[in-house]
PDB file of C-alpha atoms and ligand atoms in Angstrom:
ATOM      1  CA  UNK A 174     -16.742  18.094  16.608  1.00 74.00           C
ATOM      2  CA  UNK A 175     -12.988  16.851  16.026  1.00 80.00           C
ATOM      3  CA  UNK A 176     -11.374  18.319  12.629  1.00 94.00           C
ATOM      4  CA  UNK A 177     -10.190  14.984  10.863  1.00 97.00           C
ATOM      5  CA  UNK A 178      -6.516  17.713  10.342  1.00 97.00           C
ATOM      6  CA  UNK A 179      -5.383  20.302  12.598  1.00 97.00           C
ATOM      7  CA  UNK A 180      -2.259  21.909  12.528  1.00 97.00           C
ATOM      8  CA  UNK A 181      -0.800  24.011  15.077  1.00 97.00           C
ATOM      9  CA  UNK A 182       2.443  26.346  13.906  1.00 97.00           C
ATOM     10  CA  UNK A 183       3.970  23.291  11.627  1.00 97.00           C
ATOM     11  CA  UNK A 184       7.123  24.082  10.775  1.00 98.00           C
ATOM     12  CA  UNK A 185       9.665  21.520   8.331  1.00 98.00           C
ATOM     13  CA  UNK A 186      13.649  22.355   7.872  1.00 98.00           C
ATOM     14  CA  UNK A 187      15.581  20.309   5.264  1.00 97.00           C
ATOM     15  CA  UNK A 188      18.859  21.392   6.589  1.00 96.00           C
ATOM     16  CA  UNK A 189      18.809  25.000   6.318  1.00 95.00           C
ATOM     17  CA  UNK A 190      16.311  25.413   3.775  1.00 97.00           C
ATOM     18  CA  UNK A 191      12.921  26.360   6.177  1.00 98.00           C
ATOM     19  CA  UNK A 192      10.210  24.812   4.266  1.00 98.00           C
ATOM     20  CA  UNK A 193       7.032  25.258   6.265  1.00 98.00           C
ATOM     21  CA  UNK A 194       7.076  28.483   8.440  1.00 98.00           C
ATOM     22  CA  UNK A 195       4.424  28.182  10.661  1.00 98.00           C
ATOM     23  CA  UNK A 196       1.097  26.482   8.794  1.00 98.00           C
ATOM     24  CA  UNK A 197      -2.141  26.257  10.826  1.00 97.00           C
ATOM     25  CA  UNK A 198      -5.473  25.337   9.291  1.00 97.00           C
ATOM     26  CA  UNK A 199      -7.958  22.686  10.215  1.00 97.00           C
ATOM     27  CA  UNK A 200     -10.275  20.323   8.328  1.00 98.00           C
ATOM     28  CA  UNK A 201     -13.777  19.346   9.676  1.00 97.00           C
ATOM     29  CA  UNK A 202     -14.739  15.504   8.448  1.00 97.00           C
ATOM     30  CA  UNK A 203     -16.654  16.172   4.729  1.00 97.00           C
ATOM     31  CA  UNK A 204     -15.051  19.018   4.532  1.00 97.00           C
ATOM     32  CA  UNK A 205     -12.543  19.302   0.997  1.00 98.00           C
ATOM     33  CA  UNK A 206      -9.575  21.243   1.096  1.00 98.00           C
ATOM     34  CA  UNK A 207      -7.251  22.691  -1.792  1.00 98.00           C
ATOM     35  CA  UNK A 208      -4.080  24.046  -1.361  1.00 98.00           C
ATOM     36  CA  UNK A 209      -2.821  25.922  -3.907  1.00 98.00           C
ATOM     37  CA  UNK A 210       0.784  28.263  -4.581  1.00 97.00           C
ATOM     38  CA  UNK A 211       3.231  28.093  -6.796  1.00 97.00           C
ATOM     39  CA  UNK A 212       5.785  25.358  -7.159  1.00 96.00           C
ATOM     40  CA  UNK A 213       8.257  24.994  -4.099  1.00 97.00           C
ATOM     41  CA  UNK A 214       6.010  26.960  -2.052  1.00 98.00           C
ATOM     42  CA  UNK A 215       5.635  23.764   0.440  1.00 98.00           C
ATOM     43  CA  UNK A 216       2.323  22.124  -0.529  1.00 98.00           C
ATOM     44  CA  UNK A 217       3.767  18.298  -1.015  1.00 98.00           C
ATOM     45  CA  UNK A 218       6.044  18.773   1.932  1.00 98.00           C
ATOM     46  CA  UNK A 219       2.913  19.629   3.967  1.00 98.00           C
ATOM     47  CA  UNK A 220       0.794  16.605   2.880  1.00 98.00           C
ATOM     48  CA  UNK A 221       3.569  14.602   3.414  1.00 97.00           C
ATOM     49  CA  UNK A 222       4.139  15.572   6.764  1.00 97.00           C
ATOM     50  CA  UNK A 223       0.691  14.578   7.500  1.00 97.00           C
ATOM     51  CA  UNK A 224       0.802  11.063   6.035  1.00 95.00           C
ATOM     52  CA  UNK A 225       4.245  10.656   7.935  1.00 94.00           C
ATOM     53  CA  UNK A 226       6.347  10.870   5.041  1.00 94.00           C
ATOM     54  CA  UNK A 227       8.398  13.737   6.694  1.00 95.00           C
ATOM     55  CA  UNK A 228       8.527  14.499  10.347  1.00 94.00           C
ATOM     56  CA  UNK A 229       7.969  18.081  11.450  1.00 95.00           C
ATOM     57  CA  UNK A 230      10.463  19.891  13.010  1.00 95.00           C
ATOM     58  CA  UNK A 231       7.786  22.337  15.482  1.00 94.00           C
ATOM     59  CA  UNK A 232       4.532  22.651  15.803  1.00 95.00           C
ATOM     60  CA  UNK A 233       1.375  20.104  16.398  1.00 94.00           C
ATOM     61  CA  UNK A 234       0.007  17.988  14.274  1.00 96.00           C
ATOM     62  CA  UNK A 235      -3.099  15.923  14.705  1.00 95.00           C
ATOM     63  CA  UNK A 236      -5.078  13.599  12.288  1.00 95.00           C
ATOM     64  CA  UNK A 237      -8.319  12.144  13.558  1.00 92.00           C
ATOM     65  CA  UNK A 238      -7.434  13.283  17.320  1.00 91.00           C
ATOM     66  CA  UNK A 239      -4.426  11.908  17.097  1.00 92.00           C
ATOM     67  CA  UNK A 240      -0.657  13.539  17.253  1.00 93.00           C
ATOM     68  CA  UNK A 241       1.042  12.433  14.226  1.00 93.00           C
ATOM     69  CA  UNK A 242       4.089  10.444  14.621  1.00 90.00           C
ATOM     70  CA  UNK A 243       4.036  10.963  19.086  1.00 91.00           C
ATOM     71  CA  UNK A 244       2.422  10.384  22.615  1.00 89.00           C
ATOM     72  CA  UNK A 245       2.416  13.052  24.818  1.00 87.00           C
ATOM     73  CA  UNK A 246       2.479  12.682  28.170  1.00 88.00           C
ATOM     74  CA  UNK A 247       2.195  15.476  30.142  1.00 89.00           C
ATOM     75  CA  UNK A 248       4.685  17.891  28.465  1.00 87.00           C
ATOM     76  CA  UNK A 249       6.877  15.248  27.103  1.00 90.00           C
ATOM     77  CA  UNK A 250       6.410  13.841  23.565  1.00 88.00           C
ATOM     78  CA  UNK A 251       7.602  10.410  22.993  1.00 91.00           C
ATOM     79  CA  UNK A 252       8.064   9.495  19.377  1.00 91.00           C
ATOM     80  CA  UNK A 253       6.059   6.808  17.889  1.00 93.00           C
ATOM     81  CA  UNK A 254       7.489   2.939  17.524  1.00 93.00           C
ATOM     82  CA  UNK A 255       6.968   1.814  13.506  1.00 91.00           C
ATOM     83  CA  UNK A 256       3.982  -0.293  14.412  1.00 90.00           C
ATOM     84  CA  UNK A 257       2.209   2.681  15.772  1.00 90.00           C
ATOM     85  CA  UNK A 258       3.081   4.582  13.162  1.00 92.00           C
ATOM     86  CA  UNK A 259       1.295   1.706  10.892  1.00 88.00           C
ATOM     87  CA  UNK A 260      -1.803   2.296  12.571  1.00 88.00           C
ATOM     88  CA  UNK A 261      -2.309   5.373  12.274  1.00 89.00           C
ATOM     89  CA  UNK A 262      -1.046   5.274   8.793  1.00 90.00           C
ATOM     90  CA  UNK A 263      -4.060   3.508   8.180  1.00 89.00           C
ATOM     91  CA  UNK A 264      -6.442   6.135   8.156  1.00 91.00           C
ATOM     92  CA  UNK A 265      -4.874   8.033   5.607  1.00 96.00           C
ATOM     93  CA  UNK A 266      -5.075   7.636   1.705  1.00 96.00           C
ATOM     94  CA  UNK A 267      -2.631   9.148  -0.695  1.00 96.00           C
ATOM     95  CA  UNK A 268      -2.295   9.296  -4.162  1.00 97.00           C
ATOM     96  CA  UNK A 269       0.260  11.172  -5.903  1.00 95.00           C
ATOM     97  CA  UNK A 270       1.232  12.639  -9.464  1.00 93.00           C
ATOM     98  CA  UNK A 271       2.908   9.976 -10.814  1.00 89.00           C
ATOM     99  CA  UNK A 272       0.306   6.722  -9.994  1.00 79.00           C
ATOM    100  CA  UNK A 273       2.827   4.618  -8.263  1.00 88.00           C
ATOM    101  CA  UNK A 274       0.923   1.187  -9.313  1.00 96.00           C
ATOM    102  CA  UNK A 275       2.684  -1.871  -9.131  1.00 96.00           C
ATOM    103  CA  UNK A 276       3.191  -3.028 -12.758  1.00 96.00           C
ATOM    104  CA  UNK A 277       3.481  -6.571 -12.220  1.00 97.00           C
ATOM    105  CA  UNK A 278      -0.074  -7.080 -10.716  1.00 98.00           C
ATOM    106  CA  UNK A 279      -3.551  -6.703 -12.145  1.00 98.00           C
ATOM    107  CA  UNK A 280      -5.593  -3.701 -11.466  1.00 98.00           C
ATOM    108  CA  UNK A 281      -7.539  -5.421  -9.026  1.00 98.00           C
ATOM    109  CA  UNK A 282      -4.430  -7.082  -7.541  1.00 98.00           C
ATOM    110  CA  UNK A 283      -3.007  -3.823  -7.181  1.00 98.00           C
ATOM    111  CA  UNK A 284      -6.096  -2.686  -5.375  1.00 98.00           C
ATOM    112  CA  UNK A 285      -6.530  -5.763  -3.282  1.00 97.00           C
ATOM    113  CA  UNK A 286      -2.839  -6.055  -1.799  1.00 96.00           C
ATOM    114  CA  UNK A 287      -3.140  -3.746   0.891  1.00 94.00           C
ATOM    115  CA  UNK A 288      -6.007  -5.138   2.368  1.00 94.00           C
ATOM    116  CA  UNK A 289      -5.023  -9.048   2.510  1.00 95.00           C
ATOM    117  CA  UNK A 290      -1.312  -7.926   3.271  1.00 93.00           C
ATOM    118  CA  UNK A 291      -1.700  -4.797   5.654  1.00 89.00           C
ATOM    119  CA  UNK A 292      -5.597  -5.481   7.136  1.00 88.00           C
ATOM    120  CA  UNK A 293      -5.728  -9.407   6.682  1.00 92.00           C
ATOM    121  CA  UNK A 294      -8.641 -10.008   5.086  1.00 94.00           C
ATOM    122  CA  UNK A 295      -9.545 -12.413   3.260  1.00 96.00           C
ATOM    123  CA  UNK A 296      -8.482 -13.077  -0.338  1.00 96.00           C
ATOM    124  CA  UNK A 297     -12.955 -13.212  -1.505  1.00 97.00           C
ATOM    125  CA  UNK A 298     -13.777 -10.409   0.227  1.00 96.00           C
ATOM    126  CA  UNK A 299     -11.026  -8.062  -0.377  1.00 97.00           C
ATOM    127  CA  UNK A 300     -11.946  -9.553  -4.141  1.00 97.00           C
ATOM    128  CA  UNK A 301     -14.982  -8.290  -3.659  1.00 97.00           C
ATOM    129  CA  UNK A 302     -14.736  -5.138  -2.435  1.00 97.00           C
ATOM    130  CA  UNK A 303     -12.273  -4.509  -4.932  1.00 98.00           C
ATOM    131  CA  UNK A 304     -14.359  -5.088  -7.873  1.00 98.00           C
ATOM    132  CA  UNK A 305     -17.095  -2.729  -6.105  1.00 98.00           C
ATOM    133  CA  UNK A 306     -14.065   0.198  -6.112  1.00 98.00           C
ATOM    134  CA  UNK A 307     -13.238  -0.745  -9.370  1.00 98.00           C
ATOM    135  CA  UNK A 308     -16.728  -0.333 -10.512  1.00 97.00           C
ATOM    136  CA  UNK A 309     -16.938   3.141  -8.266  1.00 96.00           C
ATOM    137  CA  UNK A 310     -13.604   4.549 -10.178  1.00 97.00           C
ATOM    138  CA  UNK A 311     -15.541   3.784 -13.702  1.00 96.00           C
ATOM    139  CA  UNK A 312     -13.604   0.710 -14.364  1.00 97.00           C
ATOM    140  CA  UNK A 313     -15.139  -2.260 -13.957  1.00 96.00           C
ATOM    141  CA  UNK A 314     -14.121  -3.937 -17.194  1.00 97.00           C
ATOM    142  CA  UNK A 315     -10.472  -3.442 -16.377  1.00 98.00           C
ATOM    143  CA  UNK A 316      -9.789  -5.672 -13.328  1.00 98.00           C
ATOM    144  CA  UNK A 317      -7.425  -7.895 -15.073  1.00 98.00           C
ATOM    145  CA  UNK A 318      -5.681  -5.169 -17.228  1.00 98.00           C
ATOM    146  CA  UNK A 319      -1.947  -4.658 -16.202  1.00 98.00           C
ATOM    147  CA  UNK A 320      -0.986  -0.557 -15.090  1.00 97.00           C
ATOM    148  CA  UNK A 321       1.135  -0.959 -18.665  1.00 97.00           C
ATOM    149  CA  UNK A 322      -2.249  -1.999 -20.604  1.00 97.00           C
ATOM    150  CA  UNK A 323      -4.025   1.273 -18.854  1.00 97.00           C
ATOM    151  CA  UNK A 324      -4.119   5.166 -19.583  1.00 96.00           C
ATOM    152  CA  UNK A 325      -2.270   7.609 -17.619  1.00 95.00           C
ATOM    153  CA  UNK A 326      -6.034   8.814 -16.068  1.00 96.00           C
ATOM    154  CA  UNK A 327      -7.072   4.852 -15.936  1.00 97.00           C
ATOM    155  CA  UNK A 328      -3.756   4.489 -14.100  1.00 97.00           C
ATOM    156  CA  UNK A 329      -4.678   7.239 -11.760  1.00 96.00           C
ATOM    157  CA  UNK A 330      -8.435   5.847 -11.131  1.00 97.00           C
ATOM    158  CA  UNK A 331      -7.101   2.625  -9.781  1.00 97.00           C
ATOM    159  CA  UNK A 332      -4.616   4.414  -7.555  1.00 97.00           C
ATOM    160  CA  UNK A 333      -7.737   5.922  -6.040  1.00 98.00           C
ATOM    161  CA  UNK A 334      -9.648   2.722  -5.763  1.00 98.00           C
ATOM    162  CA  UNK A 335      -6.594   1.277  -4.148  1.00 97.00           C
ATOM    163  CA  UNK A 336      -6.176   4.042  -1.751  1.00 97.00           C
ATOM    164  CA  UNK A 337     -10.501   3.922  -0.768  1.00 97.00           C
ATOM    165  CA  UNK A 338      -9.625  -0.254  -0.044  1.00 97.00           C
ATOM    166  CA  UNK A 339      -7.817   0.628   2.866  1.00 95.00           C
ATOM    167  CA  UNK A 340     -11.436   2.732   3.860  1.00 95.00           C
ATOM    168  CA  UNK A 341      -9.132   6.259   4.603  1.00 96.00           C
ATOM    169  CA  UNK A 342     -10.545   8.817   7.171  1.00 96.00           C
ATOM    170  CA  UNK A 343      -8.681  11.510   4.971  1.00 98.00           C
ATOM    171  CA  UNK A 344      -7.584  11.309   1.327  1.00 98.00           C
ATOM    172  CA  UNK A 345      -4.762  13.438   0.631  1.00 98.00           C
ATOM    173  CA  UNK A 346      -4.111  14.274  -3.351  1.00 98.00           C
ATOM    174  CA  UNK A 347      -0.855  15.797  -4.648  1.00 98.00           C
ATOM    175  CA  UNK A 348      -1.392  17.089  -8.122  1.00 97.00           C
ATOM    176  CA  UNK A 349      -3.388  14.186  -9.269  1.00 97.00           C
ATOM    177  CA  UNK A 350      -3.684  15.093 -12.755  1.00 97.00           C
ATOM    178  CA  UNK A 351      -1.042  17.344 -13.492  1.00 95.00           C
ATOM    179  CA  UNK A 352       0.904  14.136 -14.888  1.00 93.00           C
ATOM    180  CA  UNK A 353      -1.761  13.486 -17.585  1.00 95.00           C
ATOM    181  CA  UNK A 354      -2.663  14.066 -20.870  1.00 93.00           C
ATOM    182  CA  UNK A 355      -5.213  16.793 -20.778  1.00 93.00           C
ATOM    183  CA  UNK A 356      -8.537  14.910 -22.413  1.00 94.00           C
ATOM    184  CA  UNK A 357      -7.857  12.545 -19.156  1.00 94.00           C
ATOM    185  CA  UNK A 358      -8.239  14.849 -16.745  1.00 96.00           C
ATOM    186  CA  UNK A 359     -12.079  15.050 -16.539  1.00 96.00           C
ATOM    187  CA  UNK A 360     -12.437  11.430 -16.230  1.00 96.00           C
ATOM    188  CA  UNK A 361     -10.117  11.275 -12.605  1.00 97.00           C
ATOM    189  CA  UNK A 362     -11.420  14.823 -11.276  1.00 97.00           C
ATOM    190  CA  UNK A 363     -15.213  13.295 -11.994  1.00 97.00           C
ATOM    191  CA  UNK A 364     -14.295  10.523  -9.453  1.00 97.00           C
ATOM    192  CA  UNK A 365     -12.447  13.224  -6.980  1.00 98.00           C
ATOM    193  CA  UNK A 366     -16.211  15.030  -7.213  1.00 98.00           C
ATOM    194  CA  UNK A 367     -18.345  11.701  -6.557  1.00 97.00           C
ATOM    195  CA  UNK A 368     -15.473  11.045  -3.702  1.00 97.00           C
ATOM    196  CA  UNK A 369     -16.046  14.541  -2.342  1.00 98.00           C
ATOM    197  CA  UNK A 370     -19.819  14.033  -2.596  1.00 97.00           C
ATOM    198  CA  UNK A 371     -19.837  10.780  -1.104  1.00 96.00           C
ATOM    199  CA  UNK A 372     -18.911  12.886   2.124  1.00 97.00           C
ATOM    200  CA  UNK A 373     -14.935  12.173   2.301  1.00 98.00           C
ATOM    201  CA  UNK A 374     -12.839  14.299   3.781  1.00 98.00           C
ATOM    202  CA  UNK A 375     -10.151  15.568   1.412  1.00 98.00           C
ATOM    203  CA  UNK A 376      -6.823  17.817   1.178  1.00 98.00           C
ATOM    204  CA  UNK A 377      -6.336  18.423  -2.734  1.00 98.00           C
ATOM    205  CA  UNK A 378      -3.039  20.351  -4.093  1.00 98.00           C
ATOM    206  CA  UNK A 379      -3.695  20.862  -7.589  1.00 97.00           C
ATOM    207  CA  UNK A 380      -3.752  23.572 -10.354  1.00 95.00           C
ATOM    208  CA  UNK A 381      -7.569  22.965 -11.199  1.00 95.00           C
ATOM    209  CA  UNK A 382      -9.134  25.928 -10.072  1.00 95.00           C
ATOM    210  CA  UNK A 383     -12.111  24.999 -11.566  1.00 95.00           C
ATOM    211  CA  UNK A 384     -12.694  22.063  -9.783  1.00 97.00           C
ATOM    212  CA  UNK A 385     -11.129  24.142  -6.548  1.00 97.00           C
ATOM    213  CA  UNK A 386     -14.044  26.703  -7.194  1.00 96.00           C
ATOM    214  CA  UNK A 387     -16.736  23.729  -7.479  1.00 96.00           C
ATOM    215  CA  UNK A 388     -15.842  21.348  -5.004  1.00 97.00           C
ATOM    216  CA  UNK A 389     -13.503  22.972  -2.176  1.00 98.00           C
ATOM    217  CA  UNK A 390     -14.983  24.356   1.151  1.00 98.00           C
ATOM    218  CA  UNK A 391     -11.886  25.875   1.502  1.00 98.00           C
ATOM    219  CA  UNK A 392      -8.936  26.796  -0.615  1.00 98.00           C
ATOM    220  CA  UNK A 393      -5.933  27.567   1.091  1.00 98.00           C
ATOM    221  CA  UNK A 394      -3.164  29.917  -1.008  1.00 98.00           C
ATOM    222  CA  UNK A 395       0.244  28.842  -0.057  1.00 98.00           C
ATOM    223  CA  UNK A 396       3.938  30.798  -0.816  1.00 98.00           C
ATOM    224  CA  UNK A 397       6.987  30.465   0.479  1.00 97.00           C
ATOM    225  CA  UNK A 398       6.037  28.095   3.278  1.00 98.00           C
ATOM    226  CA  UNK A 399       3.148  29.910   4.777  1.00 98.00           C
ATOM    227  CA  UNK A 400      -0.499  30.031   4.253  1.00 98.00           C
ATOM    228  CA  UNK A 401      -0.890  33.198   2.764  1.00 98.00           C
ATOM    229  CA  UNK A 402      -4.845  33.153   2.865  1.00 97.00           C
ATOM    230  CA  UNK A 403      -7.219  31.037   3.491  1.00 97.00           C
ATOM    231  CA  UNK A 404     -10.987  31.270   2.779  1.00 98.00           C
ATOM    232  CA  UNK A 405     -14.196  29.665   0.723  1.00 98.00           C
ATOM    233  CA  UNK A 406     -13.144  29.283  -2.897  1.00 97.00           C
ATOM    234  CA  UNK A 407     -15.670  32.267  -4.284  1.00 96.00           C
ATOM    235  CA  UNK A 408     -13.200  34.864  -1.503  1.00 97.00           C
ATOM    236  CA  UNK A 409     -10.004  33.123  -2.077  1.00 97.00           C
ATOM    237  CA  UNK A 410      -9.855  32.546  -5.849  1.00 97.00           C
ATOM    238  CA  UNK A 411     -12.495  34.799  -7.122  1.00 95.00           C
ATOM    239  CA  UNK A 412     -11.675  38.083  -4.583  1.00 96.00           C
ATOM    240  CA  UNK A 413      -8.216  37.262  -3.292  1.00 97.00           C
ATOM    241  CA  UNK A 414      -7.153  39.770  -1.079  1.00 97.00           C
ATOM    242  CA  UNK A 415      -3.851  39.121  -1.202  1.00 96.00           C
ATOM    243  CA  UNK A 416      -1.740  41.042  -4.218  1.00 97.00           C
ATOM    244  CA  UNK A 417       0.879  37.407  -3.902  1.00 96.00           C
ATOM    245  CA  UNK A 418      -2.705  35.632  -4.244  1.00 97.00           C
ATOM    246  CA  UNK A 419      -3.528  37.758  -7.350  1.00 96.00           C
ATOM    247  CA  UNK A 420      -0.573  37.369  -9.218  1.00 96.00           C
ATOM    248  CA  UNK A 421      -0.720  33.077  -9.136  1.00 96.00           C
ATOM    249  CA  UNK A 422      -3.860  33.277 -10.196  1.00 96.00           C
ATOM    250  CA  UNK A 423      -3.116  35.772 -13.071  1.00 94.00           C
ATOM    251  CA  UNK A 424      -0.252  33.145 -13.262  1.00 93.00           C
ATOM    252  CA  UNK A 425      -2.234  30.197 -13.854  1.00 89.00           C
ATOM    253  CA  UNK A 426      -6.090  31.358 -14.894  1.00 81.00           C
TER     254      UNK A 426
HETATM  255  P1  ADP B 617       5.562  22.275  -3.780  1.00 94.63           P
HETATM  256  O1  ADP B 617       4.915  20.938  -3.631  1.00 94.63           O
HETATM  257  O2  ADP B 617       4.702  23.396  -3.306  1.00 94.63           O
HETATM  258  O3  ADP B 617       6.072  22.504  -5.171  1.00 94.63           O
HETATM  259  P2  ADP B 617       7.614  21.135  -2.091  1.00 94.63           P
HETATM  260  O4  ADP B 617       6.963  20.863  -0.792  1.00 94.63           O
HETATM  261  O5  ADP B 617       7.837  19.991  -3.002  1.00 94.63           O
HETATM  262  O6  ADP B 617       6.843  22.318  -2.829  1.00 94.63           O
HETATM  263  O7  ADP B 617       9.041  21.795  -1.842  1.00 94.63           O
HETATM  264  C1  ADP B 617       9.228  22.932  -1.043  1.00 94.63           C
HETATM  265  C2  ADP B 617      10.701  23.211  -0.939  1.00 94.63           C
HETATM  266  O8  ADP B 617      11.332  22.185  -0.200  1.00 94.63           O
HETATM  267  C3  ADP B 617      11.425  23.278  -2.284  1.00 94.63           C
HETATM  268  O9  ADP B 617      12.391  24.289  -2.187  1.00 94.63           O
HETATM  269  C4  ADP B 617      12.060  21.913  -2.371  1.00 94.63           C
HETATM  270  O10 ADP B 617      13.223  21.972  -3.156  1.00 94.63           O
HETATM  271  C5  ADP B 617      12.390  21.612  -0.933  1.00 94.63           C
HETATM  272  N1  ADP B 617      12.423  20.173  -0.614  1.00 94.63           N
HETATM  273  C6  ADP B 617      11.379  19.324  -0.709  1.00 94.63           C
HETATM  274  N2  ADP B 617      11.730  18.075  -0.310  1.00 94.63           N
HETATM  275  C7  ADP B 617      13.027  18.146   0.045  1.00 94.63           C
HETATM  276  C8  ADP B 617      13.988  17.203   0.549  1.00 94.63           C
HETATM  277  N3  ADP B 617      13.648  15.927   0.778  1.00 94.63           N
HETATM  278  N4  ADP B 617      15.235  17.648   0.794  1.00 94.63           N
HETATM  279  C9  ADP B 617      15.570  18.927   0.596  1.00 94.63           C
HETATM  280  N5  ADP B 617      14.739  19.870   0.117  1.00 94.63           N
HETATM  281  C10 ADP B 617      13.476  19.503  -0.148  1.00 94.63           C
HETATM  282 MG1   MG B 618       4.482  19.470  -5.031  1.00 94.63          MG
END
């Protein structure tokens, strides 16, 4: 079977600064992934290279069988016109550490604007389905409450339910709730572990290693631009057998 992710010696300059120094790793479809490392070690840079935020300098890249951001023909890669781009934007969800929700629309109008704007459906249906994602994220009774009117982990639930309208392939999380207060945590990594139940397919950066150790198939350990190890989460964060893999953890356990 096609991994959903696979990436083949990715490697991301800003200027001089070498960012990502060779990262490969794949993720099956179901499968949930968490990166973890300490801060500036390359995880955003990495899922935003994958959601086309950044292009990578060297290296392959391919989301659902497809080469992100190029065609290749023969041994020539042709970079990829904006439309294209769009399209295969599509299959990817993100939602980031600060929600990002548009203030000046509803809950559900912030999770039913992609899909009549981007997809062109229809105002009812994507109504619909929105209240059904509302309902899935625990917050049914908030469809007409403005991002302002909401919690910080409220906030974050209807980022997810806006990110599932566009029906994602992949869901990519950076630090979801490292932004919140820490009594709203539960709430938004309960819907991450329904999500990940549900089947998606997920790449999760976060400091949660409890949730890592529950719900990952596979953690990856990221420093300094490389993935320093890579394994299931009762190897990687319970017997790391790195001594850089030891000391995060003794960093952040
Ligand atoms: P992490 O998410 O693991 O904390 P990042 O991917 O955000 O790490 O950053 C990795 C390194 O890349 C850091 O040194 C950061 O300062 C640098 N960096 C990230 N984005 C940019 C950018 N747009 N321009 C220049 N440097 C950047
Ligand atoms: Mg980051």
């Amino acid at each position: 079977m096609t991994p959903i992710v696979q990436a083949q010696g990715i490697h991301k300059r800003f200027g001089r600064l070498e960012v990502l120094k060779g990262i490969d790793f794949e993720v099956a479809e179901g499968e949930v992934a968490c990166l973890i490392g300490p801060s500036g070690s390359g995880k955003s840079t990495l899922l935003r290279c994958i959601n086309h935020l950044e292009k990578i300098n060297a290296g392959r890249l391919f989301v659902n069988g497809h080469l992100v951001g190029y065609r290749q023909r023969g041994e020539k890669l042709y970079e990829l016109r904006d439309s294209e781009i769009a399209m295969q934007r599509k299959d990817i969800g993100m939602v980031f550490q600060r929600f990002n929700l548009f203030p000046h629309m509803t809950a559900l109008e912030n999770v039913t604007e992609a899909p009549v704007q981007v997809r062109g459906e229809s105002k009812a249906k994507a109504r619909e389905r929105g209240r059904e994602l509302l309902e899935r994220v625990g917050l049914a009774d908030k469809e007409k409450s403005y991002p302002g009117q909401l919690s910080g982990g409220q906030q974050q639930r209807v980022a997810i339910a806006r990110a599932l309208a566009m029906e994602p392939k992949l869901m990519l999380f950076d630090e979801p709730t490292s932004a919140l207060d820490p009594e709203l945590v539960g709430d938004v990594l309960g819907v991450m572990r329904q999500l990940a139940a549900d089947g998606m397919t997920m790449i999760v950066v976060t400091h949660e290693m409890q949730f890592a150790r529950e719900v990952a198939d596979k953690v990856l350990f990221m420093d300094e631009g490389v993935v320093v190890e890579e394994g299931p989460p009762d190897q990687v964060i319970a017997e790391p057998r790195h001594e850089r893999t030891r000391g995060f953890l003794a960093r952040v356990l």
